[in-house]
Amino acid sequence: MSKVLIIGCGGVATVAIHKCCQNSDVFEEICIASRTKSKCDALREKLESTTKTRITTEQVDADKVEEVIALIQKVQPDLVMNIALPYQDLTIMDACLACGVPYLDTANYEPENIQDPQWRTIYEKRCREEGFSAYFDYSWQWAYREKFEKAGLMALLGSGFDPGVTQVFCAYAQKHWFDTIDTIDILDCNGGDHGYPFATNFNPEINLREVSAPGSYWENGHWVEIPAMSIKREYHFDQVGMKDMYLLHHEEIESLAKNIPNVRRIRFFMTFGQSYLTHMKCLENVGMLSTEPVLHDGHEIVPIQFLKTLLPDPASLGPRTVGKTNIGCIFTGKKDGKEKSVYLYNICDHQECYQEVGSQAISYTTGVPAMIGAMMMLTGKWNRAGVFTLEELDPDPFMEALNRCGLPWKVEENPMLVD
Ligand code: NDP
């Protein structure tokens, strides 16, 4: 009998909750808790007649550790799934430790207020010492390793697609196909069209912060940082076609660099259309991506939060998005002394996702692995004390579950490489 507390009820959580309800043998009971309880209630009403999973709902402000502790004590879950925002990672981890409950999330910690002087000092030191300047990094959550180990609890970090499945792909390639992996290129292609001039596929604040930041990649044991969007390549994606893609910093590079032995280079590319980039540059130039409060008509507003209010809710893009995503990893390396290259990827159709769970493919490709990560932990397939990213665990049961739960993968030997 397993009971899960799911915090957050946005685009990604909605998919994860649908998928939990399709797997009632594992998820016998779920409690959906979020800042806006009405969203949790609406989802429960939609799902409860279709599933054996028992669903309850609660209100919580997960920025407050004591509220999360009180909620965990009330619900008594076997696992807490944090599918709110990266801002809440540490408060929810603290609450899990206080209550002795395992933890899972889909994105690594970053603070909401990047002007906080205490955080800023640590951040600037890390930028200097490590050589990349993203606002997010694993150091904050890796600092919890010893605490989770001592408590005999597991914390699984970044169980989405990228991060998440991409790391499972790396572990699978390492386990089955290579003696040594030399290079990894992670390619994230969204060939979907929602018909709006500008919208983001997941939380606009998190998304725009990520893509407007300098890019970086790992090479020969250190980070190489480049100006935002300054490395562009073209690639022909299976079932999508030719796309422009740009090198970004991405969180899984940081853990893969530590966990894939002797890897020489790891890069991450994401596709963007010219219209998206032009809109983003314009918004950036006029200050709309700023997280610093400004006075408007006597009221303090945060520009990027105001922008979020204006943009379409990512959760509403489902019915209008057509096309496919294609996300995966290209590996080069050696097996039995011979050079080889393999491309491992998933293709996901926006409209098929919408027919199944009422969401577009970006939420789907993140929500399904969140459910699978939870399933691995609840069924004991992944059961270790400490804080882990997905490449540190046995990839085989997760890969099998991807095929079964809606994200089947494909393999191409000798693919076109990215120069
Ligand atoms: P949304 O903005 O759609 O949803 C966020 C949810 O969290 C909302 O329900 C929101 O409530 C709730 N929330 C926010 N703050 C709090 C709080 N203080 N207390 C309680 N609940 C809160 O985001 P997404 O669903 O798009 O993204 C969810 C997560 O998934 C993010 O961390 C994102 O970075 C990550 N992600 C990971 C990917 C991957 O591949 N690994 C890809 C895409 C996203 P309210 O309704 O009140 O706003």
CSV table of C-alpha atoms and ligand atoms in Angstrom, one decimal:
chain,number,residue,atom,x,y,z
A,1,MET,CA,0.0,0.0,0.0
A,2,SER,CA,1.8,3.1,-1.1
A,3,LYS,CA,0.8,6.7,-0.6
A,4,VAL,CA,2.4,9.6,-2.3
A,5,LEU,CA,2.3,13.3,-1.6
A,6,ILE,CA,2.6,15.4,-4.8
A,7,ILE,CA,3.4,19.0,-4.3
A,8,GLY,CA,2.5,21.3,-7.3
A,9,CYS,CA,-0.4,21.0,-9.7
A,10,GLY,CA,0.9,22.8,-12.9
A,11,GLY,CA,1.6,21.5,-16.3
A,12,VAL,CA,4.1,18.8,-15.4
A,13,ALA,CA,2.4,17.7,-12.2
A,14,THR,CA,-0.9,17.3,-14.0
A,15,VAL,CA,0.7,14.7,-16.3
A,16,ALA,CA,2.5,12.9,-13.5
A,17,ILE,CA,-0.8,12.7,-11.6
A,18,HIS,CA,-2.6,11.3,-14.7
A,19,LYS,CA,0.2,8.7,-15.0
A,20,CYS,CA,0.1,7.7,-11.3
A,21,CYS,CA,-3.7,7.2,-11.7
A,22,GLN,CA,-3.0,4.8,-14.7
A,23,ASN,CA,-0.7,2.8,-12.4
A,24,SER,CA,-3.0,2.3,-9.3
A,25,ASP,CA,-1.3,-0.9,-8.4
A,26,VAL,CA,1.8,1.2,-7.3
A,27,PHE,CA,0.1,4.5,-6.5
A,28,GLU,CA,-2.8,3.3,-4.3
A,29,GLU,CA,-3.3,6.7,-2.8
A,30,ILE,CA,-2.1,10.2,-3.8
A,31,CYS,CA,-2.5,13.6,-2.1
A,32,ILE,CA,-2.2,16.6,-4.4
A,33,ALA,CA,-1.1,19.7,-2.6
A,34,SER,CA,-0.4,23.1,-4.1
A,35,ARG,CA,-0.5,26.8,-3.5
A,36,THR,CA,-3.8,27.1,-5.3
A,37,LYS,CA,-6.0,24.3,-4.0
A,38,SER,CA,-8.8,24.8,-6.5
A,39,LYS,CA,-6.5,23.5,-9.3
A,40,CYS,CA,-5.9,20.3,-7.2
A,41,ASP,CA,-9.7,19.9,-6.6
A,42,ALA,CA,-10.5,20.3,-10.3
A,43,LEU,CA,-8.0,17.6,-11.3
A,44,ARG,CA,-9.3,15.3,-8.6
A,45,GLU,CA,-12.8,15.7,-9.9
A,46,LYS,CA,-11.7,15.0,-13.5
A,47,LEU,CA,-9.7,11.8,-12.5
A,48,GLU,CA,-11.4,10.2,-9.6
A,49,SER,CA,-14.1,8.3,-11.6
A,50,THR,CA,-11.4,7.0,-14.0
A,51,THR,CA,-9.0,5.4,-11.5
A,52,LYS,CA,-8.6,3.1,-8.6
A,53,THR,CA,-6.1,5.5,-7.0
A,54,ARG,CA,-7.6,7.3,-4.1
A,55,ILE,CA,-7.1,11.1,-4.4
A,56,THR,CA,-7.2,13.8,-1.7
A,57,THR,CA,-6.2,17.4,-2.0
A,58,GLU,CA,-4.6,20.0,0.3
A,59,GLN,CA,-3.4,23.6,0.2
A,60,VAL,CA,0.3,24.3,1.0
A,61,ASP,CA,2.8,27.1,0.7
A,62,ALA,CA,5.9,25.0,0.1
A,63,ASP,CA,8.2,28.0,0.7
A,64,LYS,CA,7.5,27.4,4.4
A,65,VAL,CA,9.2,24.3,5.8
A,66,GLU,CA,6.9,24.2,8.8
A,67,GLU,CA,3.8,24.1,6.5
A,68,VAL,CA,5.3,21.2,4.5
A,69,ILE,CA,6.2,19.4,7.7
A,70,ALA,CA,2.6,19.7,9.1
A,71,LEU,CA,1.3,18.5,5.7
A,72,ILE,CA,3.6,15.4,5.6
A,73,GLN,CA,2.6,14.6,9.2
A,74,LYS,CA,-1.0,14.8,8.3
A,75,VAL,CA,-0.8,12.8,5.0
A,76,GLN,CA,1.9,10.2,6.2
A,77,PRO,CA,3.1,9.5,2.7
A,78,ASP,CA,5.8,6.9,1.6
A,79,LEU,CA,7.3,9.5,-0.8
A,80,VAL,CA,7.1,13.2,-1.5
A,81,MET,CA,7.2,14.2,-5.2
A,82,ASN,CA,8.2,17.9,-5.6
A,83,ILE,CA,6.7,19.0,-8.9
A,84,ALA,CA,6.3,22.6,-7.8
A,85,LEU,CA,9.2,24.9,-8.8
A,86,PRO,CA,13.0,24.6,-8.2
A,87,TYR,CA,12.6,27.4,-5.6
A,88,GLN,CA,11.0,25.0,-3.2
A,89,ASP,CA,13.6,22.1,-3.5
A,90,LEU,CA,15.4,22.9,-0.2
A,91,THR,CA,12.4,23.6,1.9
A,92,ILE,CA,10.8,20.3,0.8
A,93,MET,CA,14.0,18.4,1.3
A,94,ASP,CA,14.3,19.8,4.8
A,95,ALA,CA,10.7,18.8,5.6
A,96,CYS,CA,11.3,15.3,4.2
A,97,LEU,CA,14.3,14.9,6.5
A,98,ALA,CA,12.4,16.2,9.5
A,99,CYS,CA,9.7,13.6,8.8
A,100,GLY,CA,11.8,10.7,7.6
A,101,VAL,CA,10.3,10.5,4.1
A,102,PRO,CA,12.0,10.0,0.7
A,103,TYR,CA,12.1,12.8,-1.8
A,104,LEU,CA,11.9,13.3,-5.6
A,105,ASP,CA,12.0,16.4,-7.8
A,106,THR,CA,12.3,17.3,-11.5
A,107,ALA,CA,14.7,20.3,-11.5
A,108,ASN,CA,17.7,21.4,-9.4
A,109,TYR,CA,17.6,24.2,-6.9
A,110,GLU,CA,17.7,27.8,-7.8
A,111,PRO,CA,16.5,30.7,-5.6
A,112,GLU,CA,13.6,32.9,-6.5
A,113,ASN,CA,15.4,36.0,-5.3
A,114,ILE,CA,18.8,36.1,-7.1
A,115,GLN,CA,19.6,39.5,-5.5
A,116,ASP,CA,19.7,37.9,-2.0
A,117,PRO,CA,23.2,39.0,-0.8
A,118,GLN,CA,23.9,35.8,1.1
A,119,TRP,CA,23.0,33.6,-1.9
A,120,ARG,CA,24.8,36.0,-4.3
A,121,THR,CA,28.2,35.7,-2.4
A,122,ILE,CA,28.1,31.9,-2.6
A,123,TYR,CA,26.9,32.1,-6.3
A,124,GLU,CA,29.7,34.4,-7.3
A,125,LYS,CA,32.3,32.2,-5.6
A,126,ARG,CA,31.0,29.2,-7.5
A,127,CYS,CA,31.0,31.1,-10.8
A,128,ARG,CA,34.7,31.9,-10.3
A,129,GLU,CA,35.7,28.5,-9.1
A,130,GLU,CA,33.6,26.2,-11.4
A,131,GLY,CA,33.5,28.4,-14.5
A,132,PHE,CA,29.8,28.5,-15.3
A,133,SER,CA,27.3,31.1,-14.4
A,134,ALA,CA,23.8,29.5,-14.4
A,135,TYR,CA,21.7,30.4,-11.4
A,136,PHE,CA,21.1,26.7,-10.7
A,137,ASP,CA,23.6,24.1,-9.7
A,138,TYR,CA,23.8,20.9,-7.8
A,139,SER,CA,25.9,22.1,-4.9
A,140,TRP,CA,22.9,23.1,-2.8
A,141,GLN,CA,21.3,19.7,-3.0
A,142,TRP,CA,24.5,17.6,-2.9
A,143,ALA,CA,25.1,19.3,0.4
A,144,TYR,CA,22.2,17.1,1.7
A,145,ARG,CA,23.9,13.8,0.9
A,146,GLU,CA,25.2,13.0,4.3
A,147,LYS,CA,21.9,14.0,6.0
A,148,PHE,CA,19.9,11.7,3.7
A,149,GLU,CA,22.5,8.9,4.1
A,150,LYS,CA,22.4,9.1,7.8
A,151,ALA,CA,18.6,9.2,7.9
A,152,GLY,CA,18.6,6.1,5.6
A,153,LEU,CA,16.5,8.0,3.1
A,154,MET,CA,16.7,8.4,-0.7
A,155,ALA,CA,16.4,11.7,-2.6
A,156,LEU,CA,16.2,11.5,-6.4
A,157,LEU,CA,17.1,14.7,-8.2
A,158,GLY,CA,15.8,15.7,-11.6
A,159,SER,CA,13.5,12.9,-12.6
A,160,GLY,CA,12.1,14.6,-15.8
A,161,PHE,CA,13.3,14.2,-19.4
A,162,ASP,CA,16.3,16.5,-19.4
A,163,PRO,CA,17.5,16.3,-16.7
A,164,GLY,CA,16.2,12.8,-16.1
A,165,VAL,CA,15.8,10.4,-19.0
A,166,THR,CA,18.9,11.8,-20.7
A,167,GLN,CA,20.9,10.6,-17.7
A,168,VAL,CA,19.2,7.2,-17.7
A,169,PHE,CA,20.2,7.0,-21.5
A,170,CYS,CA,23.8,7.7,-20.5
A,171,ALA,CA,23.8,5.0,-17.8
A,172,TYR,CA,22.3,2.6,-20.3
A,173,ALA,CA,24.8,3.4,-23.0
A,174,GLN,CA,27.6,3.0,-20.5
A,175,LYS,CA,26.3,-0.3,-19.1
A,176,HIS,CA,25.4,-2.0,-22.4
A,177,TRP,CA,27.2,-0.4,-25.4
A,178,PHE,CA,30.5,1.2,-24.4
A,179,ASP,CA,33.7,0.5,-22.5
A,180,THR,CA,34.4,4.2,-22.5
A,181,ILE,CA,32.2,7.1,-23.6
A,182,ASP,CA,34.2,9.8,-25.2
A,183,THR,CA,31.5,12.4,-26.0
A,184,ILE,CA,27.9,13.0,-25.2
A,185,ASP,CA,25.7,15.5,-27.1
A,186,ILE,CA,22.2,15.9,-25.6
A,187,LEU,CA,19.8,17.2,-28.3
A,188,ASP,CA,16.4,18.6,-27.3
A,189,CYS,CA,14.2,19.3,-30.2
A,190,ASN,CA,10.7,20.6,-30.0
A,191,GLY,CA,9.1,20.6,-33.5
A,192,GLY,CA,5.8,21.6,-32.0
A,193,ASP,CA,3.7,24.6,-33.1
A,194,HIS,CA,1.2,26.2,-30.8
A,195,GLY,CA,0.2,29.0,-33.1
A,196,TYR,CA,1.0,31.9,-30.7
A,197,PRO,CA,3.6,34.4,-31.7
A,198,PHE,CA,5.4,33.8,-28.4
A,199,ALA,CA,4.8,31.3,-25.5
A,200,THR,CA,7.0,29.1,-23.4
A,201,ASN,CA,6.4,25.3,-23.0
A,202,PHE,CA,6.9,25.2,-19.3
A,203,ASN,CA,7.0,27.8,-16.5
A,204,PRO,CA,8.0,31.0,-18.3
A,205,GLU,CA,10.1,32.4,-15.5
A,206,ILE,CA,12.2,29.2,-15.2
A,207,ASN,CA,12.3,28.7,-19.0
A,208,LEU,CA,13.4,32.3,-19.9
A,209,ARG,CA,16.0,32.5,-17.2
A,210,GLU,CA,17.5,29.3,-18.6
A,211,VAL,CA,17.6,30.2,-22.2
A,212,SER,CA,18.8,33.8,-21.8
A,213,ALA,CA,21.8,32.8,-19.7
A,214,PRO,CA,25.3,32.2,-21.0
A,215,GLY,CA,25.8,28.7,-22.5
A,216,SER,CA,28.5,26.3,-21.3
A,217,TYR,CA,29.8,22.8,-22.0
A,218,TRP,CA,32.2,20.4,-20.3
A,219,GLU,CA,35.5,19.6,-22.1
A,220,ASN,CA,38.7,18.1,-21.0
A,221,GLY,CA,37.9,18.4,-17.3
A,222,HIS,CA,36.6,21.9,-17.1
A,223,TRP,CA,33.7,24.2,-18.2
A,224,VAL,CA,33.9,26.3,-21.3
A,225,GLU,CA,31.4,29.3,-21.1
A,226,ILE,CA,30.1,31.1,-24.2
A,227,PRO,CA,27.7,34.1,-24.7
A,228,ALA,CA,24.0,33.1,-24.8
A,229,MET,CA,23.0,31.5,-28.1
A,230,SER,CA,26.5,32.0,-29.7
A,231,ILE,CA,27.0,28.4,-30.8
A,232,LYS,CA,24.4,27.3,-33.4
A,233,ARG,CA,24.2,24.1,-35.4
A,234,GLU,CA,21.7,22.5,-37.8
A,235,TYR,CA,20.5,19.0,-37.3
A,236,HIS,CA,18.1,16.7,-39.1
A,237,PHE,CA,15.8,15.2,-36.5
A,238,ASP,CA,13.9,12.0,-37.2
A,239,GLN,CA,10.2,12.7,-37.8
A,240,VAL,CA,10.7,16.4,-37.2
A,241,GLY,CA,13.1,17.5,-40.0
A,242,MET,CA,15.9,20.1,-40.2
A,243,LYS,CA,16.1,22.5,-37.2
A,244,ASP,CA,18.4,25.2,-35.8
A,245,MET,CA,19.7,24.3,-32.4
A,246,TYR,CA,21.8,26.3,-29.9
A,247,LEU,CA,24.2,25.3,-27.2
A,248,LEU,CA,22.9,25.9,-23.7
A,249,HIS,CA,24.2,25.2,-20.2
A,250,HIS,CA,22.1,22.4,-18.7
A,251,GLU,CA,22.0,20.9,-15.2
A,252,GLU,CA,22.7,17.3,-16.1
A,253,ILE,CA,26.1,18.1,-17.6
A,254,GLU,CA,27.3,18.9,-14.1
A,255,SER,CA,26.4,15.5,-12.7
A,256,LEU,CA,27.3,13.5,-15.8
A,257,ALA,CA,30.8,15.1,-15.8
A,258,LYS,CA,31.3,13.5,-12.4
A,259,ASN,CA,29.6,10.2,-13.0
A,260,ILE,CA,30.6,9.1,-16.5
A,261,PRO,CA,34.2,8.0,-16.1
A,262,ASN,CA,36.7,9.6,-18.5
A,263,VAL,CA,34.1,11.4,-20.6
A,264,ARG,CA,35.9,14.1,-22.6
A,265,ARG,CA,33.1,16.4,-23.7
A,266,ILE,CA,29.4,16.9,-22.9
A,267,ARG,CA,27.3,19.4,-24.7
A,268,PHE,CA,23.5,20.3,-24.6
A,269,PHE,CA,21.7,21.7,-27.6
A,270,MET,CA,18.1,23.0,-27.8
A,271,THR,CA,16.1,23.9,-30.9
A,272,PHE,CA,14.6,27.4,-31.2
A,273,GLY,CA,12.9,29.1,-34.1
A,274,GLN,CA,14.0,32.6,-35.1
A,275,SER,CA,10.7,34.2,-34.0
A,276,TYR,CA,11.2,32.8,-30.4
A,277,LEU,CA,14.7,34.2,-30.2
A,278,THR,CA,13.7,37.6,-31.6
A,279,HIS,CA,10.9,37.9,-29.1
A,280,MET,CA,13.2,36.8,-26.2
A,281,LYS,CA,15.9,39.3,-27.2
A,282,CYS,CA,13.4,42.1,-27.4
A,283,LEU,CA,11.9,41.3,-24.0
A,284,GLU,CA,15.4,41.1,-22.5
A,285,ASN,CA,16.4,44.4,-24.1
A,286,VAL,CA,13.5,46.3,-22.6
A,287,GLY,CA,14.0,44.7,-19.2
A,288,MET,CA,11.0,42.3,-19.1
A,289,LEU,CA,13.1,39.3,-18.1
A,290,SER,CA,14.4,41.1,-15.0
A,291,THR,CA,13.7,39.5,-11.6
A,292,GLU,CA,14.4,42.8,-9.8
A,293,PRO,CA,11.2,44.6,-8.5
A,294,VAL,CA,10.4,47.9,-10.1
A,295,LEU,CA,7.9,50.6,-9.1
A,296,HIS,CA,4.9,50.9,-11.5
A,297,ASP,CA,2.1,53.3,-10.6
A,298,GLY,CA,3.1,53.1,-6.9
A,299,HIS,CA,3.1,49.3,-6.9
A,300,GLU,CA,6.1,47.1,-6.9
A,301,ILE,CA,6.1,44.6,-9.7
A,302,VAL,CA,8.7,42.0,-10.8
A,303,PRO,CA,9.0,42.3,-14.6
A,304,ILE,CA,9.4,38.6,-15.4
A,305,GLN,CA,6.4,37.8,-13.1
A,306,PHE,CA,4.3,40.4,-14.9
A,307,LEU,CA,5.4,38.8,-18.2
A,308,LYS,CA,4.3,35.4,-16.9
A,309,THR,CA,0.8,36.9,-16.3
A,310,LEU,CA,0.6,38.1,-19.9
A,311,LEU,CA,1.9,34.9,-21.6
A,312,PRO,CA,-0.3,31.9,-22.3
A,313,ASP,CA,-0.3,29.4,-19.4
A,314,PRO,CA,1.9,26.5,-20.6
A,315,ALA,CA,-0.8,24.1,-19.3
A,316,SER,CA,-3.3,25.6,-21.8
A,317,LEU,CA,-1.1,24.9,-24.9
A,318,GLY,CA,-2.2,21.3,-25.1
A,319,PRO,CA,-5.2,21.6,-27.4
A,320,ARG,CA,-3.5,23.9,-29.9
A,321,THR,CA,0.0,22.3,-30.2
A,322,VAL,CA,0.8,20.1,-33.1
A,323,GLY,CA,4.0,18.4,-34.1
A,324,LYS,CA,6.6,16.2,-32.3
A,325,THR,CA,9.4,16.4,-29.9
A,326,ASN,CA,12.6,14.5,-30.4
A,327,ILE,CA,14.9,14.4,-27.4
A,328,GLY,CA,18.0,12.1,-26.9
A,329,CYS,CA,21.7,11.7,-26.7
A,330,ILE,CA,24.4,11.0,-29.2
A,331,PHE,CA,27.3,9.0,-27.8
A,332,THR,CA,30.7,8.4,-29.3
A,333,GLY,CA,33.3,6.1,-27.6
A,334,LYS,CA,34.9,2.7,-27.7
A,335,LYS,CA,33.8,-0.9,-27.3
A,336,ASP,CA,36.3,-3.8,-27.4
A,337,GLY,CA,38.9,-1.4,-28.8
A,338,LYS,CA,36.7,-0.2,-31.7
A,339,GLU,CA,35.3,3.3,-32.2
A,340,LYS,CA,31.5,3.5,-32.3
A,341,SER,CA,28.7,6.0,-32.1
A,342,VAL,CA,25.0,5.5,-31.1
A,343,TYR,CA,22.0,7.9,-30.9
A,344,LEU,CA,19.3,7.0,-28.3
A,345,TYR,CA,16.2,9.1,-28.4
A,346,ASN,CA,12.5,9.4,-27.9
A,347,ILE,CA,9.9,10.9,-30.2
A,348,CYS,CA,6.7,12.2,-28.7
A,349,ASP,CA,3.6,13.6,-30.5
A,350,HIS,CA,2.0,16.7,-29.0
A,351,GLN,CA,-1.6,15.7,-30.1
A,352,GLU,CA,-1.3,12.1,-28.9
A,353,CYS,CA,-0.3,13.4,-25.5
A,354,TYR,CA,-3.2,15.7,-25.5
A,355,GLN,CA,-5.6,12.9,-26.4
A,356,GLU,CA,-4.2,10.8,-23.6
A,357,VAL,CA,-3.8,13.2,-20.7
A,358,GLY,CA,-4.9,16.7,-21.9
A,359,SER,CA,-1.4,18.1,-22.0
A,360,GLN,CA,1.3,19.0,-24.6
A,361,ALA,CA,4.4,16.9,-25.1
A,362,ILE,CA,6.8,19.1,-23.0
A,363,SER,CA,4.7,18.5,-19.9
A,364,TYR,CA,4.2,14.9,-20.9
A,365,THR,CA,7.9,14.1,-21.5
A,366,THR,CA,8.6,15.5,-18.0
A,367,GLY,CA,5.6,14.2,-16.1
A,368,VAL,CA,6.0,10.6,-17.2
A,369,PRO,CA,9.6,10.2,-16.0
A,370,ALA,CA,8.6,11.9,-12.7
A,371,MET,CA,6.0,9.1,-12.2
A,372,ILE,CA,8.5,6.4,-13.3
A,373,GLY,CA,11.2,7.7,-10.9
A,374,ALA,CA,8.6,7.5,-8.1
A,375,MET,CA,7.6,4.0,-9.3
A,376,MET,CA,11.3,2.9,-9.1
A,377,MET,CA,11.5,4.1,-5.5
A,378,LEU,CA,8.2,2.8,-4.3
A,379,THR,CA,8.7,-0.7,-5.8
A,380,GLY,CA,12.2,-0.9,-4.3
A,381,LYS,CA,14.0,-1.1,-7.7
A,382,TRP,CA,15.8,2.0,-6.8
A,383,ASN,CA,16.4,2.0,-3.1
A,384,ARG,CA,19.6,3.6,-1.7
A,385,ALA,CA,20.2,6.0,1.1
A,386,GLY,CA,21.6,9.4,0.0
A,387,VAL,CA,21.1,12.0,-2.8
A,388,PHE,CA,21.2,10.7,-6.4
A,389,THR,CA,20.9,11.8,-10.0
A,390,LEU,CA,19.5,9.3,-12.4
A,391,GLU,CA,22.7,8.1,-14.1
A,392,GLU,CA,23.9,6.7,-10.7
A,393,LEU,CA,21.1,4.1,-10.6
A,394,ASP,CA,20.5,0.9,-12.6
A,395,PRO,CA,19.0,2.1,-15.9
A,396,ASP,CA,17.4,-1.2,-17.0
A,397,PRO,CA,14.0,-1.1,-15.1
A,398,PHE,CA,13.6,2.6,-15.9
A,399,MET,CA,14.2,2.0,-19.6
A,400,GLU,CA,11.7,-0.9,-19.6
A,401,ALA,CA,9.2,1.4,-17.9
A,402,LEU,CA,9.7,4.2,-20.5
A,403,ASN,CA,8.6,1.7,-23.2
A,404,ARG,CA,5.6,0.6,-21.2
A,405,CYS,CA,4.4,4.0,-19.9
A,406,GLY,CA,4.3,6.1,-23.1
A,407,LEU,CA,7.9,7.2,-23.9
A,408,PRO,CA,9.3,4.4,-26.1
A,409,TRP,CA,12.9,4.9,-27.2
A,410,LYS,CA,14.7,4.4,-30.5
A,411,VAL,CA,18.3,3.5,-31.3
A,412,GLU,CA,20.4,4.6,-34.3
A,413,GLU,CA,23.9,3.2,-34.9
A,414,ASN,CA,26.4,5.5,-36.7
A,415,PRO,CA,24.1,8.6,-36.6
A,416,MET,CA,25.0,12.0,-38.1
A,417,LEU,CA,27.3,13.6,-35.6
A,418,VAL,CA,27.2,17.3,-34.5
A,419,ASP,CA,30.5,19.1,-35.3
B,1,NDP,P1,4.0,25.3,-13.5
B,1,NDP,O1,4.3,26.8,-13.2
B,1,NDP,O2,3.0,24.9,-14.5
B,1,NDP,O3,3.5,24.6,-12.1
B,1,NDP,C1,4.1,24.9,-10.9
B,1,NDP,C2,3.2,24.4,-9.8
B,1,NDP,O4,3.8,24.6,-8.5
B,1,NDP,C3,1.9,25.2,-9.7
B,1,NDP,O5,0.8,24.4,-9.4
B,1,NDP,C4,2.1,26.2,-8.6
B,1,NDP,O6,1.0,26.7,-8.0
B,1,NDP,C5,3.0,25.4,-7.7
B,1,NDP,N1,3.7,26.2,-6.8
B,1,NDP,C6,4.5,27.2,-7.0
B,1,NDP,N2,5.0,27.8,-5.9
B,1,NDP,C7,4.5,27.0,-4.9
B,1,NDP,C8,4.6,27.1,-3.5
B,1,NDP,N3,5.4,28.0,-2.9
B,1,NDP,N4,4.0,26.2,-2.7
B,1,NDP,C9,3.2,25.3,-3.3
B,1,NDP,N5,3.0,25.2,-4.7
B,1,NDP,C10,3.7,26.0,-5.4
B,1,NDP,O7,5.4,24.6,-13.7
B,1,NDP,P2,5.7,23.3,-14.6
B,1,NDP,O8,4.7,22.3,-14.3
B,1,NDP,O9,5.9,23.7,-16.0
B,1,NDP,O10,7.1,22.8,-14.0
B,1,NDP,C11,7.2,22.1,-12.8
B,1,NDP,C12,8.6,21.7,-12.5
B,1,NDP,O11,9.2,20.9,-13.6
B,1,NDP,C13,9.6,22.9,-12.4
B,1,NDP,O12,10.5,22.7,-11.4
B,1,NDP,C14,10.3,22.9,-13.8
B,1,NDP,O13,11.6,23.5,-13.7
B,1,NDP,C15,10.4,21.4,-14.0
B,1,NDP,N6,10.7,21.0,-15.4
B,1,NDP,C16,11.6,20.0,-15.6
B,1,NDP,C17,11.8,19.5,-16.9
B,1,NDP,C18,12.8,18.3,-17.1
B,1,NDP,O14,12.8,17.8,-18.2
B,1,NDP,N7,13.5,17.9,-16.1
B,1,NDP,C19,11.2,20.1,-18.0
B,1,NDP,C20,10.2,21.1,-17.7
B,1,NDP,C21,10.0,21.5,-16.4
B,1,NDP,P3,0.0,27.8,-8.5
B,1,NDP,O15,-1.0,27.1,-9.3
B,1,NDP,O16,-0.5,28.5,-7.3
B,1,NDP,O17,0.9,28.8,-9.3
